[in-house]
């Protein structure tokens, strides 16, 4: 998603419809500053604003997200690409969540092992505590 291209398309369509930023903002129940951020590429419309914005500008949501007006032939391909991009992004987050859970699990198992060892041998310090408490030079 190219925020600059999407912003330029929003500004172009708004001006073609002879709407001010304030008028478009009023139709969408957002501030004119939000419309300004979209048009300059410093922000993107929220998910709840995409459909009303596309209707107000006479565009499809796929056109808004791609940042250009699409022909009838290009629309299905653009929508499919956006769905695939969204799925890849979602899978990336799932992978990161699984990796974080695995790391926490490994640390919990290690901590439990150290705790059990300390209970069985109360007079013997685990190796890491010796390092931690050793005098520094």
PDB file of N, CA and C in Angstrom, residues 54-137:
ATOM      1  N   UNK A  54     -14.846   5.521   0.068  1.00  0.00           N
ATOM      2  CA  UNK A  54     -14.905   5.077  -1.328  1.00  0.00           C
ATOM      3  C   UNK A  54     -16.240   5.456  -1.965  1.00  0.00           C
ATOM      4  N   UNK A  55     -17.319   5.338  -1.197  1.00  0.00           N
ATOM      5  CA  UNK A  55     -18.635   5.722  -1.723  1.00  0.00           C
ATOM      6  C   UNK A  55     -18.709   7.227  -1.978  1.00  0.00           C
ATOM      7  N   UNK A  56     -18.176   8.006  -1.059  1.00  0.00           N
ATOM      8  CA  UNK A  56     -18.214   9.467  -1.203  1.00  0.00           C
ATOM      9  C   UNK A  56     -17.415   9.933  -2.419  1.00  0.00           C
ATOM     10  N   UNK A  57     -16.349   9.221  -2.735  1.00  0.00           N
ATOM     11  CA  UNK A  57     -15.489   9.608  -3.858  1.00  0.00           C
ATOM     12  C   UNK A  57     -15.826   8.883  -5.151  1.00  0.00           C
ATOM     13  N   UNK A  58     -16.751   7.941  -5.099  1.00  0.00           N
ATOM     14  CA  UNK A  58     -17.127   7.195  -6.298  1.00  0.00           C
ATOM     15  C   UNK A  58     -16.042   6.223  -6.743  1.00  0.00           C
ATOM     16  N   UNK A  59     -15.336   5.650  -5.778  1.00  0.00           N
ATOM     17  CA  UNK A  59     -14.267   4.689  -6.054  1.00  0.00           C
ATOM     18  C   UNK A  59     -14.571   3.382  -5.342  1.00  0.00           C
ATOM     19  N   UNK A  60     -13.861   2.331  -5.721  1.00  0.00           N
ATOM     20  CA  UNK A  60     -13.962   1.084  -4.972  1.00  0.00           C
ATOM     21  C   UNK A  60     -12.911   1.105  -3.868  1.00  0.00           C
ATOM     22  N   UNK A  61     -13.085   0.267  -2.876  1.00  0.00           N
ATOM     23  CA  UNK A  61     -12.100   0.166  -1.803  1.00  0.00           C
ATOM     24  C   UNK A  61     -10.763  -0.302  -2.389  1.00  0.00           C
ATOM     25  N   UNK A  62     -10.800  -1.189  -3.378  1.00  0.00           N
ATOM     26  CA  UNK A  62      -9.567  -1.663  -4.022  1.00  0.00           C
ATOM     27  C   UNK A  62      -8.820  -0.512  -4.683  1.00  0.00           C
ATOM     28  N   UNK A  63      -9.561   0.392  -5.308  1.00  0.00           N
ATOM     29  CA  UNK A  63      -8.922   1.551  -5.931  1.00  0.00           C
ATOM     30  C   UNK A  63      -8.281   2.448  -4.874  1.00  0.00           C
ATOM     31  N   UNK A  64      -8.990   2.651  -3.768  1.00  0.00           N
ATOM     32  CA  UNK A  64      -8.424   3.470  -2.689  1.00  0.00           C
ATOM     33  C   UNK A  64      -7.125   2.856  -2.178  1.00  0.00           C
ATOM     34  N   UNK A  65      -7.140   1.558  -1.922  1.00  0.00           N
ATOM     35  CA  UNK A  65      -5.967   0.901  -1.363  1.00  0.00           C
ATOM     36  C   UNK A  65      -4.808   0.822  -2.350  1.00  0.00           C
ATOM     37  N   UNK A  66      -5.127   0.703  -3.645  1.00  0.00           N
ATOM     38  CA  UNK A  66      -4.048   0.625  -4.636  1.00  0.00           C
ATOM     39  C   UNK A  66      -3.534   2.013  -5.012  1.00  0.00           C
ATOM     40  N   UNK A  67      -4.334   3.045  -4.739  1.00  0.00           N
ATOM     41  CA  UNK A  67      -3.892   4.408  -5.026  1.00  0.00           C
ATOM     42  C   UNK A  67      -4.056   4.825  -6.467  1.00  0.00           C
ATOM     43  N   UNK A  68      -4.878   4.098  -7.237  1.00  0.00           N
ATOM     44  CA  UNK A  68      -5.128   4.486  -8.626  1.00  0.00           C
ATOM     45  C   UNK A  68      -6.487   3.965  -9.062  1.00  0.00           C
ATOM     46  N   UNK A  69      -7.038   4.654 -10.057  1.00  0.00           N
ATOM     47  CA  UNK A  69      -8.308   4.197 -10.609  1.00  0.00           C
ATOM     48  C   UNK A  69      -8.033   2.973 -11.468  1.00  0.00           C
ATOM     49  N   UNK A  70      -8.866   1.956 -11.309  1.00  0.00           N
ATOM     50  CA  UNK A  70      -8.642   0.687 -11.988  1.00  0.00           C
ATOM     51  C   UNK A  70      -9.730   0.422 -13.018  1.00  0.00           C
ATOM     52  N   UNK A  71      -9.357  -0.299 -14.072  1.00  0.00           N
ATOM     53  CA  UNK A  71     -10.347  -0.718 -15.061  1.00  0.00           C
ATOM     54  C   UNK A  71     -11.100  -1.926 -14.513  1.00  0.00           C
ATOM     55  N   UNK A  72     -12.154  -2.313 -15.185  1.00  0.00           N
ATOM     56  CA  UNK A  72     -12.935  -3.477 -14.756  1.00  0.00           C
ATOM     57  C   UNK A  72     -12.072  -4.740 -14.730  1.00  0.00           C
ATOM     58  N   UNK A  73     -11.134  -4.823 -15.648  1.00  0.00           N
ATOM     59  CA  UNK A  73     -10.269  -6.004 -15.718  1.00  0.00           C
ATOM     60  C   UNK A  73      -9.258  -6.016 -14.563  1.00  0.00           C
ATOM     61  N   UNK A  74      -8.818  -4.845 -14.141  1.00  0.00           N
ATOM     62  CA  UNK A  74      -7.804  -4.756 -13.089  1.00  0.00           C
ATOM     63  C   UNK A  74      -8.381  -4.944 -11.685  1.00  0.00           C
ATOM     64  N   UNK A  75      -9.666  -4.649 -11.507  1.00  0.00           N
ATOM     65  CA  UNK A  75     -10.270  -4.696 -10.172  1.00  0.00           C
ATOM     66  C   UNK A  75     -10.137  -6.057  -9.481  1.00  0.00           C
ATOM     67  N   UNK A  76     -10.508  -7.172 -10.127  1.00  0.00           N
ATOM     68  CA  UNK A  76     -10.393  -8.455  -9.411  1.00  0.00           C
ATOM     69  C   UNK A  76      -8.952  -8.802  -9.039  1.00  0.00           C
ATOM     70  N   UNK A  77      -8.012  -8.510  -9.940  1.00  0.00           N
ATOM     71  CA  UNK A  77      -6.611  -8.818  -9.660  1.00  0.00           C
ATOM     72  C   UNK A  77      -6.099  -7.970  -8.495  1.00  0.00           C
ATOM     73  N   UNK A  78      -6.476  -6.694  -8.459  1.00  0.00           N
ATOM     74  CA  UNK A  78      -6.041  -5.806  -7.374  1.00  0.00           C
ATOM     75  C   UNK A  78      -6.615  -6.269  -6.041  1.00  0.00           C
ATOM     76  N   UNK A  79      -7.881  -6.659  -6.055  1.00  0.00           N
ATOM     77  CA  UNK A  79      -8.512  -7.129  -4.815  1.00  0.00           C
ATOM     78  C   UNK A  79      -7.825  -8.402  -4.326  1.00  0.00           C
ATOM     79  N   UNK A  80      -7.520  -9.308  -5.233  1.00  0.00           N
ATOM     80  CA  UNK A  80      -6.829 -10.543  -4.857  1.00  0.00           C
ATOM     81  C   UNK A  80      -5.450 -10.263  -4.289  1.00  0.00           C
ATOM     82  N   UNK A  81      -4.732  -9.336  -4.893  1.00  0.00           N
ATOM     83  CA  UNK A  81      -3.404  -8.974  -4.394  1.00  0.00           C
ATOM     84  C   UNK A  81      -3.471  -8.368  -3.007  1.00  0.00           C
ATOM     85  N   UNK A  82      -4.485  -7.546  -2.764  1.00  0.00           N
ATOM     86  CA  UNK A  82      -4.628  -6.918  -1.452  1.00  0.00           C
ATOM     87  C   UNK A  82      -4.984  -7.963  -0.399  1.00  0.00           C
ATOM     88  N   UNK A  83      -5.799  -8.937  -0.787  1.00  0.00           N
ATOM     89  CA  UNK A  83      -6.150 -10.007   0.152  1.00  0.00           C
ATOM     90  C   UNK A  83      -4.905 -10.831   0.480  1.00  0.00           C
ATOM     91  N   UNK A  84      -4.102 -11.153  -0.532  1.00  0.00           N
ATOM     92  CA  UNK A  84      -2.879 -11.934  -0.303  1.00  0.00           C
ATOM     93  C   UNK A  84      -1.904 -11.162   0.582  1.00  0.00           C
ATOM     94  N   UNK A  85      -1.755  -9.867   0.340  1.00  0.00           N
ATOM     95  CA  UNK A  85      -0.864  -9.039   1.155  1.00  0.00           C
ATOM     96  C   UNK A  85      -1.328  -9.034   2.606  1.00  0.00           C
ATOM     97  N   UNK A  86      -2.625  -8.925   2.802  1.00  0.00           N
ATOM     98  CA  UNK A  86      -3.183  -8.933   4.149  1.00  0.00           C
ATOM     99  C   UNK A  86      -2.945 -10.272   4.833  1.00  0.00           C
ATOM    100  N   UNK A  87      -3.107 -11.367   4.086  1.00  0.00           N
ATOM    101  CA  UNK A  87      -2.891 -12.699   4.654  1.00  0.00           C
ATOM    102  C   UNK A  87      -1.423 -12.901   5.020  1.00  0.00           C
ATOM    103  N   UNK A  88      -0.498 -12.421   4.178  1.00  0.00           N
ATOM    104  CA  UNK A  88       0.927 -12.544   4.481  1.00  0.00           C
ATOM    105  C   UNK A  88       1.267 -11.781   5.750  1.00  0.00           C
ATOM    106  N   UNK A  89       0.713 -10.580   5.883  1.00  0.00           N
ATOM    107  CA  UNK A  89       0.970  -9.759   7.062  1.00  0.00           C
ATOM    108  C   UNK A  89       0.427 -10.464   8.311  1.00  0.00           C
ATOM    109  N   UNK A  90      -0.767 -11.051   8.191  1.00  0.00           N
ATOM    110  CA  UNK A  90      -1.370 -11.760   9.318  1.00  0.00           C
ATOM    111  C   UNK A  90      -0.528 -12.976   9.700  1.00  0.00           C
ATOM    112  N   UNK A  91      -0.020 -13.717   8.701  1.00  0.00           N
ATOM    113  CA  UNK A  91       0.817 -14.879   8.982  1.00  0.00           C
ATOM    114  C   UNK A  91       2.115 -14.479   9.662  1.00  0.00           C
ATOM    115  N   UNK A  92       2.677 -13.332   9.266  1.00  0.00           N
ATOM    116  CA  UNK A  92       3.890 -12.840   9.895  1.00  0.00           C
ATOM    117  C   UNK A  92       3.660 -12.614  11.390  1.00  0.00           C
ATOM    118  N   UNK A  93       2.532 -11.990  11.725  1.00  0.00           N
ATOM    119  CA  UNK A  93       2.220 -11.734  13.129  1.00  0.00           C
ATOM    120  C   UNK A  93       1.991 -13.030  13.883  1.00  0.00           C
ATOM    121  N   UNK A  94       1.334 -14.005  13.248  1.00  0.00           N
ATOM    122  CA  UNK A  94       1.115 -15.294  13.904  1.00  0.00           C
ATOM    123  C   UNK A  94       2.447 -15.971  14.190  1.00  0.00           C
ATOM    124  N   UNK A  95       3.368 -15.925  13.234  1.00  0.00           N
ATOM    125  CA  UNK A  95       4.676 -16.546  13.427  1.00  0.00           C
ATOM    126  C   UNK A  95       5.403 -15.877  14.585  1.00  0.00           C
ATOM    127  N   UNK A  96       5.376 -14.551  14.644  1.00  0.00           N
ATOM    128  CA  UNK A  96       6.028 -13.830  15.740  1.00  0.00           C
ATOM    129  C   UNK A  96       5.405 -14.182  17.094  1.00  0.00           C
ATOM    130  N   UNK A  97       4.094 -14.330  17.135  1.00  0.00           N
ATOM    131  CA  UNK A  97       3.422 -14.692  18.383  1.00  0.00           C
ATOM    132  C   UNK A  97       3.845 -16.088  18.829  1.00  0.00           C
ATOM    133  N   UNK A  98       3.909 -17.035  17.894  1.00  0.00           N
ATOM    134  CA  UNK A  98       4.346 -18.398  18.236  1.00  0.00           C
ATOM    135  C   UNK A  98       5.796 -18.392  18.724  1.00  0.00           C
ATOM    136  N   UNK A  99       6.650 -17.628  18.080  1.00  0.00           N
ATOM    137  CA  UNK A  99       8.054 -17.563  18.497  1.00  0.00           C
ATOM    138  C   UNK A  99       8.167 -16.973  19.906  1.00  0.00           C
ATOM    139  N   UNK A 100       7.395 -15.952  20.195  1.00  0.00           N
ATOM    140  CA  UNK A 100       7.421 -15.347  21.528  1.00  0.00           C
ATOM    141  C   UNK A 100       6.918 -16.332  22.579  1.00  0.00           C
ATOM    142  N   UNK A 101       5.850 -17.064  22.264  1.00  0.00           N
ATOM    143  CA  UNK A 101       5.337 -18.051  23.213  1.00  0.00           C
ATOM    144  C   UNK A 101       6.350 -19.169  23.440  1.00  0.00           C
ATOM    145  N   UNK A 102       7.050 -19.588  22.397  1.00  0.00           N
ATOM    146  CA  UNK A 102       8.074 -20.631  22.538  1.00  0.00           C
ATOM    147  C   UNK A 102       9.205 -20.142  23.428  1.00  0.00           C
ATOM    148  N   UNK A 103       9.635 -18.897  23.241  1.00  0.00           N
ATOM    149  CA  UNK A 103      10.713 -18.343  24.067  1.00  0.00           C
ATOM    150  C   UNK A 103      10.294 -18.271  25.527  1.00  0.00           C
ATOM    151  N   UNK A 104       9.090 -17.848  25.796  1.00  0.00           N
ATOM    152  CA  UNK A 104       8.590 -17.773  27.170  1.00  0.00           C
ATOM    153  C   UNK A 104       8.514 -19.167  27.779  1.00  0.00           C
ATOM    154  N   UNK A 105       8.069 -20.138  26.999  1.00  0.00           N
ATOM    155  CA  UNK A 105       7.983 -21.518  27.486  1.00  0.00           C
ATOM    156  C   UNK A 105       9.362 -22.060  27.844  1.00  0.00           C
ATOM    157  N   UNK A 106      10.337 -21.841  26.976  1.00  0.00           N
ATOM    158  CA  UNK A 106      11.700 -22.305  27.249  1.00  0.00           C
ATOM    159  C   UNK A 106      12.238 -21.662  28.525  1.00  0.00           C
ATOM    160  N   UNK A 107      12.040 -20.359  28.688  1.00  0.00           N
ATOM    161  CA  UNK A 107      12.499 -19.681  29.901  1.00  0.00           C
ATOM    162  C   UNK A 107      11.790 -20.204  31.147  1.00  0.00           C
ATOM    163  N   UNK A 108      10.501 -20.498  31.044  1.00  0.00           N
ATOM    164  CA  UNK A 108       9.754 -21.018  32.195  1.00  0.00           C
ATOM    165  C   UNK A 108      10.263 -22.401  32.574  1.00  0.00           C
ATOM    166  N   UNK A 109      10.518 -23.252  31.597  1.00  0.00           N
ATOM    167  CA  UNK A 109      11.033 -24.595  31.879  1.00  0.00           C
ATOM    168  C   UNK A 109      12.424 -24.499  32.501  1.00  0.00           C
ATOM    169  N   UNK A 110      13.265 -23.644  31.973  1.00  0.00           N
ATOM    170  CA  UNK A 110      14.610 -23.462  32.519  1.00  0.00           C
ATOM    171  C   UNK A 110      14.524 -22.960  33.964  1.00  0.00           C
ATOM    172  N   UNK A 111      13.668 -21.969  34.201  1.00  0.00           N
ATOM    173  CA  UNK A 111      13.504 -21.429  35.550  1.00  0.00           C
ATOM    174  C   UNK A 111      13.001 -22.476  36.524  1.00  0.00           C
ATOM    175  N   UNK A 112      12.079 -23.307  36.083  1.00  0.00           N
ATOM    176  CA  UNK A 112      11.571 -24.380  36.941  1.00  0.00           C
ATOM    177  C   UNK A 112      12.687 -25.370  37.256  1.00  0.00           C
ATOM    178  N   UNK A 113      13.525 -25.674  36.277  1.00  0.00           N
ATOM    179  CA  UNK A 113      14.651 -26.590  36.500  1.00  0.00           C
ATOM    180  C   UNK A 113      15.634 -26.029  37.507  1.00  0.00           C
ATOM    181  N   UNK A 114      15.943 -24.762  37.394  1.00  0.00           N
ATOM    182  CA  UNK A 114      16.865 -24.118  38.344  1.00  0.00           C
ATOM    183  C   UNK A 114      16.255 -24.144  39.740  1.00  0.00           C
ATOM    184  N   UNK A 115      14.952 -23.900  39.836  1.00  0.00           N
ATOM    185  CA  UNK A 115      14.277 -23.887  41.130  1.00  0.00           C
ATOM    186  C   UNK A 115      14.298 -25.272  41.769  1.00  0.00           C
ATOM    187  N   UNK A 116      14.020 -26.312  40.988  1.00  0.00           N
ATOM    188  CA  UNK A 116      14.037 -27.683  41.495  1.00  0.00           C
ATOM    189  C   UNK A 116      15.443 -28.048  41.956  1.00  0.00           C
ATOM    190  N   UNK A 117      16.455 -27.687  41.183  1.00  0.00           N
ATOM    191  CA  UNK A 117      17.836 -27.974  41.549  1.00  0.00           C
ATOM    192  C   UNK A 117      18.196 -27.273  42.858  1.00  0.00           C
ATOM    193  N   UNK A 118      17.765 -26.046  43.024  1.00  0.00           N
ATOM    194  CA  UNK A 118      18.067 -25.302  44.245  1.00  0.00           C
ATOM    195  C   UNK A 118      17.387 -25.932  45.455  1.00  0.00           C
ATOM    196  N   UNK A 119      16.202 -26.498  45.274  1.00  0.00           N
ATOM    197  CA  UNK A 119      15.509 -27.147  46.389  1.00  0.00           C
ATOM    198  C   UNK A 119      16.175 -28.467  46.772  1.00  0.00           C
ATOM    199  N   UNK A 120      16.677 -29.205  45.787  1.00  0.00           N
ATOM    200  CA  UNK A 120      17.319 -30.489  46.046  1.00  0.00           C
ATOM    201  C   UNK A 120      18.698 -30.313  46.680  1.00  0.00           C
ATOM    202  N   UNK A 121      19.411 -29.295  46.269  1.00  0.00           N
ATOM    203  CA  UNK A 121      20.766 -29.060  46.752  1.00  0.00           C
ATOM    204  C   UNK A 121      20.850 -27.631  47.302  1.00  0.00           C
ATOM    205  N   UNK A 122      20.351 -27.403  48.498  1.00  0.00           N
ATOM    206  CA  UNK A 122      20.285 -26.042  49.027  1.00  0.00           C
ATOM    207  C   UNK A 122      21.642 -25.388  49.257  1.00  0.00           C
ATOM    208  N   UNK A 123      22.695 -26.148  49.433  1.00  0.00           N
ATOM    209  CA  UNK A 123      24.007 -25.552  49.711  1.00  0.00           C
ATOM    210  C   UNK A 123      24.819 -25.281  48.450  1.00  0.00           C
ATOM    211  N   UNK A 124      24.313 -25.703  47.288  1.00  0.00           N
ATOM    212  CA  UNK A 124      25.044 -25.526  46.030  1.00  0.00           C
ATOM    213  C   UNK A 124      24.337 -24.458  45.208  1.00  0.00           C
ATOM    214  N   UNK A 125      25.076 -23.437  44.859  1.00  0.00           N
ATOM    215  CA  UNK A 125      24.489 -22.363  44.046  1.00  0.00           C
ATOM    216  C   UNK A 125      24.565 -22.740  42.573  1.00  0.00           C
ATOM    217  N   UNK A 126      23.541 -22.414  41.806  1.00  0.00           N
ATOM    218  CA  UNK A 126      23.631 -22.646  40.358  1.00  0.00           C
ATOM    219  C   UNK A 126      24.782 -21.837  39.771  1.00  0.00           C
ATOM    220  N   UNK A 127      25.321 -22.304  38.681  1.00  0.00           N
ATOM    221  CA  UNK A 127      26.493 -21.674  38.074  1.00  0.00           C
ATOM    222  C   UNK A 127      26.260 -20.206  37.754  1.00  0.00           C
ATOM    223  N   UNK A 128      25.098 -19.846  37.320  1.00  0.00           N
ATOM    224  CA  UNK A 128      24.865 -18.451  36.937  1.00  0.00           C
ATOM    225  C   UNK A 128      24.909 -17.520  38.142  1.00  0.00           C
ATOM    226  N   UNK A 129      24.530 -18.033  39.332  1.00  0.00           N
ATOM    227  CA  UNK A 129      24.591 -17.159  40.504  1.00  0.00           C
ATOM    228  C   UNK A 129      26.031 -16.933  40.919  1.00  0.00           C
ATOM    229  N   UNK A 130      26.904 -17.922  40.684  1.00  0.00           N
ATOM    230  CA  UNK A 130      28.317 -17.732  40.991  1.00  0.00           C
ATOM    231  C   UNK A 130      28.896 -16.619  40.133  1.00  0.00           C
ATOM    232  N   UNK A 131      28.545 -16.610  38.881  1.00  0.00           N
ATOM    233  CA  UNK A 131      29.020 -15.537  37.997  1.00  0.00           C
ATOM    234  C   UNK A 131      28.488 -14.194  38.458  1.00  0.00           C
ATOM    235  N   UNK A 132      27.223 -14.171  38.784  1.00  0.00           N
ATOM    236  CA  UNK A 132      26.561 -12.923  39.141  1.00  0.00           C
ATOM    237  C   UNK A 132      27.134 -12.341  40.434  1.00  0.00           C
ATOM    238  N   UNK A 133      27.451 -13.219  41.389  1.00  0.00           N
ATOM    239  CA  UNK A 133      27.919 -12.730  42.685  1.00  0.00           C
ATOM    240  C   UNK A 133      29.437 -12.652  42.785  1.00  0.00           C
ATOM    241  N   UNK A 134      30.151 -13.108  41.782  1.00  0.00           N
ATOM    242  CA  UNK A 134      31.619 -13.063  41.835  1.00  0.00           C
ATOM    243  C   UNK A 134      32.092 -11.615  41.795  1.00  0.00           C
ATOM    244  N   UNK A 135      33.231 -11.352  42.500  1.00  0.00           N
ATOM    245  CA  UNK A 135      33.735  -9.957  42.498  1.00  0.00           C
ATOM    246  C   UNK A 135      34.179  -9.527  41.112  1.00  0.00           C
ATOM    247  N   UNK A 136      33.885  -8.319  40.794  1.00  0.00           N
ATOM    248  CA  UNK A 136      34.251  -7.772  39.482  1.00  0.00           C
ATOM    249  C   UNK A 136      35.601  -7.072  39.621  1.00  0.00           C
ATOM    250  N   UNK A 137      36.382  -7.099  38.587  1.00  0.00           N
ATOM    251  CA  UNK A 137      37.693  -6.446  38.637  1.00  0.00           C
ATOM    252  C   UNK A 137      37.645  -5.123  37.969  1.00  0.00           C
TER     253      UNK A 137
END
